[in-house]
Short mmCIF file of C-alpha atoms in Angstrom, two decimals:
data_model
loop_
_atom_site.label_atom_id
_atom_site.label_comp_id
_atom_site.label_asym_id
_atom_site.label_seq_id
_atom_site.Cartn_x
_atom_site.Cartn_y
_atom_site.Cartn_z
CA UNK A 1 -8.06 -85.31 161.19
CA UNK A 2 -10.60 -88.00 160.43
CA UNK A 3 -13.96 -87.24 160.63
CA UNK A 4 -17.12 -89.70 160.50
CA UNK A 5 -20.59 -88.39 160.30
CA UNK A 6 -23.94 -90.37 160.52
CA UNK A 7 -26.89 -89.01 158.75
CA UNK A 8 -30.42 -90.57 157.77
CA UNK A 9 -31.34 -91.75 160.95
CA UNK A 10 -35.52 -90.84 162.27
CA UNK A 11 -38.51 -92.14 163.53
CA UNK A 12 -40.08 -94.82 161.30
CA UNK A 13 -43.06 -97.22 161.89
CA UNK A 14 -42.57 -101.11 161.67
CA UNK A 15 -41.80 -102.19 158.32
CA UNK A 16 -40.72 -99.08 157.23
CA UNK A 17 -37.21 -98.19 155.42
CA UNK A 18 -34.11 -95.84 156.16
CA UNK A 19 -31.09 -95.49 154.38
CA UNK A 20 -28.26 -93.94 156.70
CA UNK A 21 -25.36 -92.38 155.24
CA UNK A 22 -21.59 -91.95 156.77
CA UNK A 23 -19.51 -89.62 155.22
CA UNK A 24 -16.05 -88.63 156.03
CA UNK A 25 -13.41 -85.51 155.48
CA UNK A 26 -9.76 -85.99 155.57
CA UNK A 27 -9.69 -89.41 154.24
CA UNK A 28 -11.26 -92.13 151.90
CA UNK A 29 -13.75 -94.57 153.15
CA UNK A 30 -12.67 -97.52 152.44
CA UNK A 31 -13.12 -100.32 155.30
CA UNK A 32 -16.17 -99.16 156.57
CA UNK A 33 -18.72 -100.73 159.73
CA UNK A 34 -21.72 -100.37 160.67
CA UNK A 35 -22.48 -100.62 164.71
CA UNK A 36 -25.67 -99.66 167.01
CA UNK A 37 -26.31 -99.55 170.59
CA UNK A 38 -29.29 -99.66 172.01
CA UNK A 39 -29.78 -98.39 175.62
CA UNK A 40 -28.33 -100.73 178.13
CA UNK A 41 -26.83 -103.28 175.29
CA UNK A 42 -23.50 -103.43 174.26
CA UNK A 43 -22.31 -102.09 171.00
CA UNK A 44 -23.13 -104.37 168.30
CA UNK A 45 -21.59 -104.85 164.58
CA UNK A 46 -24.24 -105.59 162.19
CA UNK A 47 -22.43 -104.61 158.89
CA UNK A 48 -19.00 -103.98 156.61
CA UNK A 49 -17.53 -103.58 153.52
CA UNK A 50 -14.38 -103.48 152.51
CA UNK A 51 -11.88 -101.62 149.92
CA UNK A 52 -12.28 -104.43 147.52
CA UNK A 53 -16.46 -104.91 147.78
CA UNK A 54 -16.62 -107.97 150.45
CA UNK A 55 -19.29 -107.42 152.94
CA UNK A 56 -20.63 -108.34 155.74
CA UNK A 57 -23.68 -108.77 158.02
CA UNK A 58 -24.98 -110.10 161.14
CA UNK A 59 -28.00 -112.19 161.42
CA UNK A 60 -29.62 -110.18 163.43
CA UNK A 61 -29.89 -107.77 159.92
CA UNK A 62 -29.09 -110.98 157.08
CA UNK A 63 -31.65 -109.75 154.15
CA UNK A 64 -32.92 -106.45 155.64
CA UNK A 65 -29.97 -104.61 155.76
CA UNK A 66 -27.91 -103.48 152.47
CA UNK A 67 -24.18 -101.91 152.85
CA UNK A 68 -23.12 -99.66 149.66
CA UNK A 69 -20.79 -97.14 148.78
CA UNK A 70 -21.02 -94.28 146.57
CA UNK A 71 -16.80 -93.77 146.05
CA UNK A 72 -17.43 -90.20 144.38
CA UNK A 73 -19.15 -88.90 147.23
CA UNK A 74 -16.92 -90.56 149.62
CA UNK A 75 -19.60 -91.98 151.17
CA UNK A 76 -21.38 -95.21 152.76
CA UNK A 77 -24.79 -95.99 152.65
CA UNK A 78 -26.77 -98.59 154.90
CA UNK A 79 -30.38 -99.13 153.39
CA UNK A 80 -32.32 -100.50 156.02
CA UNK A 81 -35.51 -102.36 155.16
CA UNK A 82 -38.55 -103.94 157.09
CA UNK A 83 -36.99 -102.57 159.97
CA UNK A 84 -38.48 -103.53 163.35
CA UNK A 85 -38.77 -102.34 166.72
CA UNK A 86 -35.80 -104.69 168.30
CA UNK A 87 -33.85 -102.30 165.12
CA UNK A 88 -34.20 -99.24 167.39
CA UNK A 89 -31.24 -97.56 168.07
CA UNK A 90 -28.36 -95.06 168.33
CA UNK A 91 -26.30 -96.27 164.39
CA UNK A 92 -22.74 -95.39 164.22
CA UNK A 93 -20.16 -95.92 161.59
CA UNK A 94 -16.71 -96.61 161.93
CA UNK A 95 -13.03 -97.03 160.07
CA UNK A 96 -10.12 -99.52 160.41
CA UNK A 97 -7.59 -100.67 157.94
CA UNK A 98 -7.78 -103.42 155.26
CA UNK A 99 -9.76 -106.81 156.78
CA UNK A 100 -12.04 -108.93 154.21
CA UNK A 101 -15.25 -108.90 155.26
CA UNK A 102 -15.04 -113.36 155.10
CA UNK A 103 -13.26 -112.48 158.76
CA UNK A 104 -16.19 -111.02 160.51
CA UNK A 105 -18.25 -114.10 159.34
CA UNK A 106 -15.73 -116.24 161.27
CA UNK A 107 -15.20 -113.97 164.12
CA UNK A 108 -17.63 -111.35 164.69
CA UNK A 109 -17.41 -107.77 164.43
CA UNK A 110 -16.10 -105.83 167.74
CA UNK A 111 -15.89 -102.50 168.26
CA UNK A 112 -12.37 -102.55 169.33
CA UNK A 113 -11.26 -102.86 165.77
CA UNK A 114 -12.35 -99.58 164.54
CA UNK A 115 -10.67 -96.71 165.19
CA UNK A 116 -12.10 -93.93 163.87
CA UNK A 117 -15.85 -93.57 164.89
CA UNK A 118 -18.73 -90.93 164.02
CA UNK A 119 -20.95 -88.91 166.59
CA UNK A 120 -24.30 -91.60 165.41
CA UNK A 121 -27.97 -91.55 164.55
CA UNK A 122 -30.54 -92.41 166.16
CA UNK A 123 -32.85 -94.68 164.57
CA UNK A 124 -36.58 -95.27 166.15
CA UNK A 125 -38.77 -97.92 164.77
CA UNK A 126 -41.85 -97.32 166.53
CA UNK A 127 -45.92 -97.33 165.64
#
């Protein structure tokens, strides 16, 4: 069975860094997003990468936000910097087969196309 699990989130003040983490057991990360929800908003996708290294990210996050992977710990990292209230947020990651990243630039990243989804972590930004 595949499991996701967010870790990393906290309270941070404005301008302040995170890195979250997803890890998985029972299968390879390899198309991985980033979503949050904030309460009363819809989900929103605000990064990817893909099996072959293409990535992606919103505007909303476009030179804050860095997507990596770590392959031999099976794991995704999202390093979060200058982060800002309007960041605040539950953070979830979540699977789906093979898509380049050059797609979600076009189209847009909806939840709809991930099917395998972690619990999330709740990132604050708050002074």
């Amino acid at each position: 069975q595949v499991q996701l699990v967010e870790s990393g989130g906290g309270l941070v003040q404005p301008g302040g860094s995170l890195r979250l983490s997803c890890a998985a057991s029972g299968f390879t990360l390899d198309n991985i997003g980033w979503f949050r929800q904030a309460p009363g908003k819809e989900r929103e996708g605000i990064s990817y990468i893909s099996s072959d290294g293409s990535t992606y990210y919103a505007n909303s996050v476009k030179g804050r936000f860095t997507i990596s992977r770590d392959n031999a710990k099976n794991t995704v990292f999202l390093q979060m910097n200058s982060l800002k209230p309007g960041d605040t947020a539950l953070y979830y990651c979540a699977a789906r087969e093979y898509r380049s990243a050059n797609y979600y630039y076009r189209f847009g990243m909806r939840p709809q196309d991930f099917g395998s989804w972690g619990q999330g972590t709740q990132v604050t930004v708050s002074s």
